[in-house]
Each structure stands twice: as structure tokens, then as C-alpha cells.
GROMACS .gro file of C-alpha atoms in nm:
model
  316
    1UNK     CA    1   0.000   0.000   0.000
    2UNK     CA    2   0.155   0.345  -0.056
    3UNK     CA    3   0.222   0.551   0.185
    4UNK     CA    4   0.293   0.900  -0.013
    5UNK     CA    5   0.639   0.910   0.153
    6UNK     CA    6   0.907   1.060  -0.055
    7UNK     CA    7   1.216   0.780  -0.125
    8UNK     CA    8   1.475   0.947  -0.256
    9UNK     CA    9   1.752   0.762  -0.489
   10UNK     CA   10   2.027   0.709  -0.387
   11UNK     CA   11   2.193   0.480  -0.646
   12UNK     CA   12   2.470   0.705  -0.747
   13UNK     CA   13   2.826   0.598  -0.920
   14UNK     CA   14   3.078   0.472  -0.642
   15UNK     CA   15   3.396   0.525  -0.844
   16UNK     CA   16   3.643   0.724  -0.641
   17UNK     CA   17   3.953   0.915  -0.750
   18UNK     CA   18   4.188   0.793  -0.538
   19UNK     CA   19   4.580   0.674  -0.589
   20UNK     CA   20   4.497   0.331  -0.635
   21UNK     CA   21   4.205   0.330  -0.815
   22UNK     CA   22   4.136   0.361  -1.230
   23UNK     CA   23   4.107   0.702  -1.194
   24UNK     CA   24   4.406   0.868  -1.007
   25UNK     CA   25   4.393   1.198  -0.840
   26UNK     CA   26   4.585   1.406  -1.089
   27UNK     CA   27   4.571   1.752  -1.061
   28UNK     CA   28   4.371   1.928  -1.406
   29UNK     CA   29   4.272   1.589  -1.492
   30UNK     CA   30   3.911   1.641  -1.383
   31UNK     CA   31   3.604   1.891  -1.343
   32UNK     CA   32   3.375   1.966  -1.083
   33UNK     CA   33   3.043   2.009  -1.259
   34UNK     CA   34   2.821   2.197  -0.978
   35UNK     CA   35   2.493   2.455  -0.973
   36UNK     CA   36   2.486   2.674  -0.718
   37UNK     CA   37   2.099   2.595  -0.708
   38UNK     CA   38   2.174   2.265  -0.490
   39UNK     CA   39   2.242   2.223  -0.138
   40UNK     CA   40   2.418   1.845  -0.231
   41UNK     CA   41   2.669   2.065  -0.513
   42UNK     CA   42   2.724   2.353  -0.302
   43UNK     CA   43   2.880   2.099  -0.052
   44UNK     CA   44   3.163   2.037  -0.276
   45UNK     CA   45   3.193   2.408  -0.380
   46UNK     CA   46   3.197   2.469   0.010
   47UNK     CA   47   3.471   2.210   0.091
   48UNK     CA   48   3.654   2.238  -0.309
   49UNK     CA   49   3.698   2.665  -0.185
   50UNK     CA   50   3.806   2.585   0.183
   51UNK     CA   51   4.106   2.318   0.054
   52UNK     CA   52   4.240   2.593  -0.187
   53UNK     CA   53   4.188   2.300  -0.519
   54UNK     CA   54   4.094   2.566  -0.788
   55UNK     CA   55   4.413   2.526  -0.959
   56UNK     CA   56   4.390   2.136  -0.971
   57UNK     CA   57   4.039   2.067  -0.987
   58UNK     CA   58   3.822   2.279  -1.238
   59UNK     CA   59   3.473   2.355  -1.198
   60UNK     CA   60   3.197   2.396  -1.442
   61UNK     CA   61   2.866   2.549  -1.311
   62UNK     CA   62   2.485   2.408  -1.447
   63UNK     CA   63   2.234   2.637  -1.473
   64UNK     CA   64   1.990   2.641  -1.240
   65UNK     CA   65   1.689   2.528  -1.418
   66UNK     CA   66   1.654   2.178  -1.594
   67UNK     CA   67   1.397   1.953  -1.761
   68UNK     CA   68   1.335   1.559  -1.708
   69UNK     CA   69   1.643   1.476  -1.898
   70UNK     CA   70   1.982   1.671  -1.706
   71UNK     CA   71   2.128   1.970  -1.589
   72UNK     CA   72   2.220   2.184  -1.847
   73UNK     CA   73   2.485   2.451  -1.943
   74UNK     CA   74   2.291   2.735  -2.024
   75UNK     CA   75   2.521   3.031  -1.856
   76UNK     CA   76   2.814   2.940  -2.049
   77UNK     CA   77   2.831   3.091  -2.399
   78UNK     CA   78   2.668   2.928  -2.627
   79UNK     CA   79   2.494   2.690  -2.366
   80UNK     CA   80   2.812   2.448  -2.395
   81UNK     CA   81   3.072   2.416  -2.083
   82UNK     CA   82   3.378   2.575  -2.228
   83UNK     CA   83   3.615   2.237  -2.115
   84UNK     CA   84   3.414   1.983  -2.175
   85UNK     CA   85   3.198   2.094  -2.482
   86UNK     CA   86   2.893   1.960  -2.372
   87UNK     CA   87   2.533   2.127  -2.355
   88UNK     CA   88   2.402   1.869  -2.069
   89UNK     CA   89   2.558   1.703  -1.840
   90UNK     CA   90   2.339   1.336  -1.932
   91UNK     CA   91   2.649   1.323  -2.220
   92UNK     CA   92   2.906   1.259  -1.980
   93UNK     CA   93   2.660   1.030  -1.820
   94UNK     CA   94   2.633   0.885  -2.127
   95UNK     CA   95   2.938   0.851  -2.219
   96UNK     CA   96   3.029   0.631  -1.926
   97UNK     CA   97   2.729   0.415  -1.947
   98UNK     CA   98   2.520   0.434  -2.289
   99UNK     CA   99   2.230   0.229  -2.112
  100UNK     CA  100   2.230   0.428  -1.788
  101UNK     CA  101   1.923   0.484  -1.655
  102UNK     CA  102   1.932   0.644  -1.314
  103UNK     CA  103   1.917   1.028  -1.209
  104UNK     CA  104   2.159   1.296  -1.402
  105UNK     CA  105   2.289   1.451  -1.021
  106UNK     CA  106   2.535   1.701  -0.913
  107UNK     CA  107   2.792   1.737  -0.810
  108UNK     CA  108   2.905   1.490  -1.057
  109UNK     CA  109   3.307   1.468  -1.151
  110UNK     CA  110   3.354   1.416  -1.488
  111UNK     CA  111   3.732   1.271  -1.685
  112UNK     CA  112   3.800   1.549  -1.946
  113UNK     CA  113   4.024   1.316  -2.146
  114UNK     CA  114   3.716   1.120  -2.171
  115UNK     CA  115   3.432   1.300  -2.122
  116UNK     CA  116   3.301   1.050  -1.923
  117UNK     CA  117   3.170   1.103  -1.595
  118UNK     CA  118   3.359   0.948  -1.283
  119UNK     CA  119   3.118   0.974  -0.962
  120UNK     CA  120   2.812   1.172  -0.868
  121UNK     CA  121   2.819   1.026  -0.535
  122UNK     CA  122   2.769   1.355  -0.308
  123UNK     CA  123   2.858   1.184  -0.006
  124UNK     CA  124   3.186   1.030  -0.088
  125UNK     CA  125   3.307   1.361  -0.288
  126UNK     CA  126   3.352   1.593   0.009
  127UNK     CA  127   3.535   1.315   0.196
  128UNK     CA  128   3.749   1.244  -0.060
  129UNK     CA  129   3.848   1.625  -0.141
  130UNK     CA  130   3.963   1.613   0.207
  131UNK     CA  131   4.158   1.321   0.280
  132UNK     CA  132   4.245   1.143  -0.151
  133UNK     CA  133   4.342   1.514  -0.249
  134UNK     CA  134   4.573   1.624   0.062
  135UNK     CA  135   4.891   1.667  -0.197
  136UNK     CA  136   4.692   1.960  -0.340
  137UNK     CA  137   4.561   2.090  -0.042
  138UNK     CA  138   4.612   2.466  -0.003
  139UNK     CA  139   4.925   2.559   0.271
  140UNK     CA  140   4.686   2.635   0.584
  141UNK     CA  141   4.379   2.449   0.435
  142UNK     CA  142   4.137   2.311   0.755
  143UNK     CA  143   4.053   1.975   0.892
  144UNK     CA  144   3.728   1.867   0.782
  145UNK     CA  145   3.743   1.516   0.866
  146UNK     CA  146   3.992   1.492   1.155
  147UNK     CA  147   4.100   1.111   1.218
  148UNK     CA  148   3.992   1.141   1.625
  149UNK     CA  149   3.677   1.324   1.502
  150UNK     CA  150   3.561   1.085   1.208
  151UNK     CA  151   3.360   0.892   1.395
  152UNK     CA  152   3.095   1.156   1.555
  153UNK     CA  153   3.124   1.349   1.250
  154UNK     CA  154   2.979   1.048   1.079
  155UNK     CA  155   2.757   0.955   1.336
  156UNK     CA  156   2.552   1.334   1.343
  157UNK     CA  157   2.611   1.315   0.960
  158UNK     CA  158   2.403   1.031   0.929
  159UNK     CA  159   2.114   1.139   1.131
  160UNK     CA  160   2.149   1.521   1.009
  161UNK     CA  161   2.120   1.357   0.642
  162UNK     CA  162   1.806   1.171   0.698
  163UNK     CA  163   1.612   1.453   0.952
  164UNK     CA  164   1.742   1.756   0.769
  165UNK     CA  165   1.927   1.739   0.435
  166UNK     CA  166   1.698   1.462   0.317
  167UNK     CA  167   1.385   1.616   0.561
  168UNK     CA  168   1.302   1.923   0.397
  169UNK     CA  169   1.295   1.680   0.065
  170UNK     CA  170   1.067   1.409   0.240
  171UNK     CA  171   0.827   1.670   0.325
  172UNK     CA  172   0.810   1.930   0.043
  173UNK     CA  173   0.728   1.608  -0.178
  174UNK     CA  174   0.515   1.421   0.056
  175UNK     CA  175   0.229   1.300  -0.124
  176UNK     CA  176  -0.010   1.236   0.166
  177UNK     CA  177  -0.096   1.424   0.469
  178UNK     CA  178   0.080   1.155   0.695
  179UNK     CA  179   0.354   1.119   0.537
  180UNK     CA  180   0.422   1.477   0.543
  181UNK     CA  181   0.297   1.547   0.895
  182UNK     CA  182   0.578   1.251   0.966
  183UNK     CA  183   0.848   1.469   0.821
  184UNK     CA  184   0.739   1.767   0.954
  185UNK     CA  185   0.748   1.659   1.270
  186UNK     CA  186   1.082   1.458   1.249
  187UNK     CA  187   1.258   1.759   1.090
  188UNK     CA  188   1.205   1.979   1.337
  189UNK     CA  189   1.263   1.711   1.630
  190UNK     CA  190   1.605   1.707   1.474
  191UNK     CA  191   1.605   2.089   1.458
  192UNK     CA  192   1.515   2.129   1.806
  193UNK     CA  193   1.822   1.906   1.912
  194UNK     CA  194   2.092   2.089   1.683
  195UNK     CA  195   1.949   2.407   1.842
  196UNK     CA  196   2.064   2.198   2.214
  197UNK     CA  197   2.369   2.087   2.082
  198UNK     CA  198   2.466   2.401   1.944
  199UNK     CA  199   2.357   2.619   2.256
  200UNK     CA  200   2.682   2.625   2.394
  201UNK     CA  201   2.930   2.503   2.167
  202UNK     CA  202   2.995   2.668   1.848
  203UNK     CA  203   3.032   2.375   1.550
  204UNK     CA  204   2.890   2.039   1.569
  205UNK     CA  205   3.168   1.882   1.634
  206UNK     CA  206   3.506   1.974   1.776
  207UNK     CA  207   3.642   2.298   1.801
  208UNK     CA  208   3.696   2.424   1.402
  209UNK     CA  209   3.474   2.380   1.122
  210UNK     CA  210   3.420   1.980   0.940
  211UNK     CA  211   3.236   1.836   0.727
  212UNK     CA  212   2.924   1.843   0.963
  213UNK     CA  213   2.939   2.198   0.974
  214UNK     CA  214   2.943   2.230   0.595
  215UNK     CA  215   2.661   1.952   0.530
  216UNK     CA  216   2.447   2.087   0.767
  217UNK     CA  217   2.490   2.493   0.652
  218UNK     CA  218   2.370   2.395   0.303
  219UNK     CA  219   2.035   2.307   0.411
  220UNK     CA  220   1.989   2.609   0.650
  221UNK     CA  221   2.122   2.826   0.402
  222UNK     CA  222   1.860   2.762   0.205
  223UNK     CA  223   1.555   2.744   0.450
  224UNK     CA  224   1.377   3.038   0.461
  225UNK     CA  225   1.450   3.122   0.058
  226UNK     CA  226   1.241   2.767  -0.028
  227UNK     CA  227   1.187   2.491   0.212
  228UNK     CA  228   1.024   2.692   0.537
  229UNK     CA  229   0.720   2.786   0.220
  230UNK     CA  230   0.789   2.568  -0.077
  231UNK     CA  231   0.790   2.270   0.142
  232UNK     CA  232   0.590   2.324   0.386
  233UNK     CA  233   0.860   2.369   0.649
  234UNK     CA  234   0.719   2.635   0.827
  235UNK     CA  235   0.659   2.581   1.211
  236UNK     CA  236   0.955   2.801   1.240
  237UNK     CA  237   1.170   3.019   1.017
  238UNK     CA  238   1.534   3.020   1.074
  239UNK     CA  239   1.554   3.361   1.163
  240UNK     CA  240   1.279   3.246   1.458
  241UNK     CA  241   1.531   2.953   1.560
  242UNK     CA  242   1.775   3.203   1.753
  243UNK     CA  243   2.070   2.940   1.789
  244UNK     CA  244   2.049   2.781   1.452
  245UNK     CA  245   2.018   3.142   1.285
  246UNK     CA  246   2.304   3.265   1.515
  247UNK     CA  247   2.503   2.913   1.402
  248UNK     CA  248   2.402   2.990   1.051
  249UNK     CA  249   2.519   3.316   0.994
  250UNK     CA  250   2.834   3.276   1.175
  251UNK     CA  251   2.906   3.029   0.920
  252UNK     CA  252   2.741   3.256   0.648
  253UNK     CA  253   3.033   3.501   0.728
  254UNK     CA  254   3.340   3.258   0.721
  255UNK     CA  255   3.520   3.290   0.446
  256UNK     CA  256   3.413   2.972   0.211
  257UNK     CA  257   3.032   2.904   0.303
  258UNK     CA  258   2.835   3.249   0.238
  259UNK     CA  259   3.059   3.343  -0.108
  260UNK     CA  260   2.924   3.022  -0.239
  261UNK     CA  261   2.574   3.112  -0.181
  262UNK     CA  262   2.401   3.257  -0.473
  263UNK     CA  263   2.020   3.296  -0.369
  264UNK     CA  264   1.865   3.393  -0.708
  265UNK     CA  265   1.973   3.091  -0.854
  266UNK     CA  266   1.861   2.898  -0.561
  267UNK     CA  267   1.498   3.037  -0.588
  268UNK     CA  268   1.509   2.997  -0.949
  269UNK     CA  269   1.594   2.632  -0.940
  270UNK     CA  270   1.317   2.507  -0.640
  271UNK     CA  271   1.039   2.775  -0.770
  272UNK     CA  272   1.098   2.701  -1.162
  273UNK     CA  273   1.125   2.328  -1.147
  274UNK     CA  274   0.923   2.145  -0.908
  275UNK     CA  275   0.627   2.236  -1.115
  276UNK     CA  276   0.439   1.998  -0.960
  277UNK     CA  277   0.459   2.165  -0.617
  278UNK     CA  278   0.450   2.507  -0.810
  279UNK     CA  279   0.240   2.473  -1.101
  280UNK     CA  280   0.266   2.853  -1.217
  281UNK     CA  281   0.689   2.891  -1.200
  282UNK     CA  282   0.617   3.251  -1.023
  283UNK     CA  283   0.961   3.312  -0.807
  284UNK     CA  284   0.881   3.455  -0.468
  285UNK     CA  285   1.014   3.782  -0.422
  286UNK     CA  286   1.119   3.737  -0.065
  287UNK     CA  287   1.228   3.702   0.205
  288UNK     CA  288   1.440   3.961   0.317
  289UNK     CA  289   1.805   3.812   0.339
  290UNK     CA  290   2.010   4.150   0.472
  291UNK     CA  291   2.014   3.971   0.798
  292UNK     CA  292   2.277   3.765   0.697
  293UNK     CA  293   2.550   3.995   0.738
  294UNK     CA  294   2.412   4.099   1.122
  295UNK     CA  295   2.632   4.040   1.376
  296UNK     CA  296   2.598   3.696   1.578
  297UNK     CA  297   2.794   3.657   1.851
  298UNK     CA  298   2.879   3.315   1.849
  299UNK     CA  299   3.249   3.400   1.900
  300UNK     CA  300   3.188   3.397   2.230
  301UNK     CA  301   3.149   3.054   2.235
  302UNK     CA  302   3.554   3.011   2.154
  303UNK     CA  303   3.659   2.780   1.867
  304UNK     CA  304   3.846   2.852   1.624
  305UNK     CA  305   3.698   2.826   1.268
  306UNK     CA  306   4.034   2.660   1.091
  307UNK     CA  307   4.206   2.586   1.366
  308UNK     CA  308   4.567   2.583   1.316
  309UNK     CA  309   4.517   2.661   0.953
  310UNK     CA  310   4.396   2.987   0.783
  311UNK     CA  311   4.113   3.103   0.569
  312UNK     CA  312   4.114   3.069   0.221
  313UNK     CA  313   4.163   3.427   0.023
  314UNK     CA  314   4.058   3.359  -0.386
  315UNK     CA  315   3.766   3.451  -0.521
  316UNK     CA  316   3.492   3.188  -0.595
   0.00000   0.00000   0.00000
């Protein structure tokens, strides 16, 4: 019997770029294909920026608008990606696997000798920017997946993943009253016990910023722009959540996490595409987002965002 709950696939490409693998981390060997528009791509923007791998790893930014069939190039001139050539990103997809048959996702990496795409598995990506990339790291680059830390990071990953990241998703496309109401509730639960946990320290885990902190920004990032009214979200705004809104925009301000943001784009994707949530396209013209750059004390709290290292400087 369905149940109008929202199962999201998760069959993505496990290939990893590692040394010892087919495809070796070499540095301009490979592109980032991203949109801005996603809270799963601007994870690997996030954590791609904070190592300092611009030189080494290119990156090719998808509008943010698509159709059934793939992401598409549509900001580069002529609607191709200038290193790869392509007009969608379902070629490099393609060009891996003729026959495949599951969804076109970013952040994907993609071979440009080949063409052919490597992994879109979100998940592994970050991780292995941190620890299969280290020779390219940036001098002063962070931490984000400590070796004494791993474990708890993984551990409020998980449930941060399927209450939060994944929560906004189960309810906004809930297809039943329960099965929303089931969300709803669930997300917020979760909500309610980052709010404790962050009370009084300043990241999720540890002292500096990891990969919690960035997998867990995404989503708020985006929660008053689309999920607190597009999906239904909305016992609470951030801005009415004082610690996660305090936690948010502290991270908002770090030098890495808020330059990635690009909230057009963001509204444009959610509004634009999920026609079936938003039959007439319209783009809300709110909310008011200057509260971002207000000041929010969570210094006192101690911590030190990169810990021994330093913040990156380049431009996005």
C-alpha cells in the first residue's frame, strides 16, 4: 500500500579518484560540474573553496533550471561548458554508461580526457576532497574530517542527512498528509536538538569547522529562501530559531560558506522546477536576506573556525 512518503535515490556511481584506483587523483585531470541551485553541489563548492583546489580541480557550473532529462549549461556561452563541450551534463553520463538509466545529479566529476563522468556520489566527494586530495591541499587548508573526530562526525552526519538534508525533501514532496505530517514533525525534532547541541558550543563537532558543519549549513542556508514555504517547512523560520540562525550566519560570514551562496539561482531552481509543487513557476520575491550579514555573537562561544590553519583568500 503506498504511503505517499518521498524515497529518494540514492543509487549514485561509487567510483572514487583515489591513488589506487582507475582514476588517479591528478591535478587538471578532472572537473567539478556543480549549480549553485543545490544544497548536495554547493557541498563540494563549500569544501573544493576551503582546501584551496581551484588550480587542480576545475569547476563547471549548471544552470539552475533543468527539464526531465539533465542539468544543463545554459550560462556558459553558447549553452556548452567551455572544457568539456557539452550542452548537458546526461552526455558525460552517457558517455560512461550508454544504457544508464538512473538520475543525471550534481555534483558529478567528470574525466576530461574522456568526457566520461567518474562519480556523482555527493557523499563520498567531500570526503574524498579532504583526505584522496591532501597533496593539493592549499598551505593552511582546515581539517574537515579529523582522524579522532571521524567517527561523531559520521555519526551526526548520518542522522542530520536523513532529519534535515533529506527532511526538507521528504516533506516538500510528501504526497499524503501523513507522510508529510511525519516529516514535519521529524525535521524539526532534529532541529530542536541541533538548536541543544549548538547552545553552547559553536560547530557540531570539535572545536573548528568539518564536514558536519558544511553539510548541515547547506540546508539552513537555504531554509527560509524555499523549504520553510515551498515545502511546507514552516513551524519556524530560521531567523525564529535564535541558535540555529546565530550558528548559521556565523558560518554565512566565514570565508568559504556564504561566497558560495548565490540565492537567485537557488529560488530559481526550487520555484521554476518542481512544477508539480509550483504549477505557475512565479519566483517569490522574498524574504528579506540583509540579515545575513548581522552580527551573531557566536564567538563567544571560543573555537576557532580553521584551527591551526587559515582562511582561504581567492575569489569563488
Amino acid at each position: 500500500m503506498a504511503t505517499g512518503e518521498y524515497n529518494r535515490d540514492q543509487r549514485y556511481i561509487s567510483t572514487r579518484i583515489a591513488a589506487d584506483g582507475p582514476y588517479p587523483v591528478e591535478a587538471g585531470r578532472y572537473r567539478l560540474v556543480v549549480s549553485r541551485a543545490c544544497p548536495w553541489a554547493n557541498r563540494a563548492i563549500i569544501v573544493r573553496r576551503l582546501l584551496g583546489l581551484e588550480d587542480v580541480l576545475s569547476m563547471g557550473v549548471a544552470g539552475p533550471t533543468h527539464d526531465e532529462r539533465s542539468w544543463t549549461f545554459d550560462l556558459d556561452p553558447g549553452g556548452r561548458d567551455p572544457v568539456l563541450g557539452i550542452e548537458r551534463l546526461q552526455e558525460a553520463f552517457l558517455k560512461r554508461f550508454p544504457d544508464y538509466d538512473k538520475g543525471i545529479t550534481v555534483p558529478a566529476i567528470v574525466d576530461v580526457p574522456s568526457g566520461a563522468v567518474v562519480t556523482n556520489d555527493f557523499a563520498q566527494i567531500t570526503l574524498d576532497l579532504s583526505l584522496e586530495w591532501a597533496a593539493f591541499h592549499r598551505p593552511g587548508a582546515p581539517l574537515l574530517y579529523p582522524p579522532e573526530l571521524r567517527a561523531e562526525i559520521d555519526e551526526v552526519n548520518a542522522v542530520v542527512f536523513a532529519d534535515v538534508n533529506n527532511g526538507v525533501y521528504r516533506a516538500g514532496f510528501a504526497s499524503s498528509q501523513e507522510a508529510y505530517e511525519k516529516a514535519y514533525h521529524r525535521l524539526f525534532d532534529r532541529l530542536d536538538w541541533l538548536s541543544a547541541r549548538l547552545a553552547d558550543r559553536r560547530y557540531l563537532v570539535g572545536d573548528t569547522i568539518t564536514e558536519a558543519d558544511v553539510r548541515l549549513f547547506t540546508t539552513l542556508a537555504r531554509f527560509d529562501a524555499v523549504y520553510h514555504g515551498h515545502f511546507k517547512c514552516n513551524r519556524s523560520k530560521l531567523t525564529e530559531m535564535p541558535v540555529l540562525w546565530a550558528y548559521a550566519r556565523d558560518l554565512f560570514q566565514t570565508p568559504g560558506f556564504g561566497d558560495t551562496i548565490d540565492f537567485v539561482q537557488i529560488k530559481q531552481h526550487y520555484y521554476q522546477v518542481h512544477r508539480t509543487i509550483n504549477p505557475s513557476g512565479i519566483i517569490p520575491a522574498g524574504p528579506d536576506l540583509s540579515g545575513w550579514l548581522t552580527p551573531h555573537g557566536r564567538e563567544s562561544l571560543g573555537g576557532r573556525p580553521f584551527g591551526d590553519g587559515t582562511p582561504p583568500v581567492r575569489a569563488v
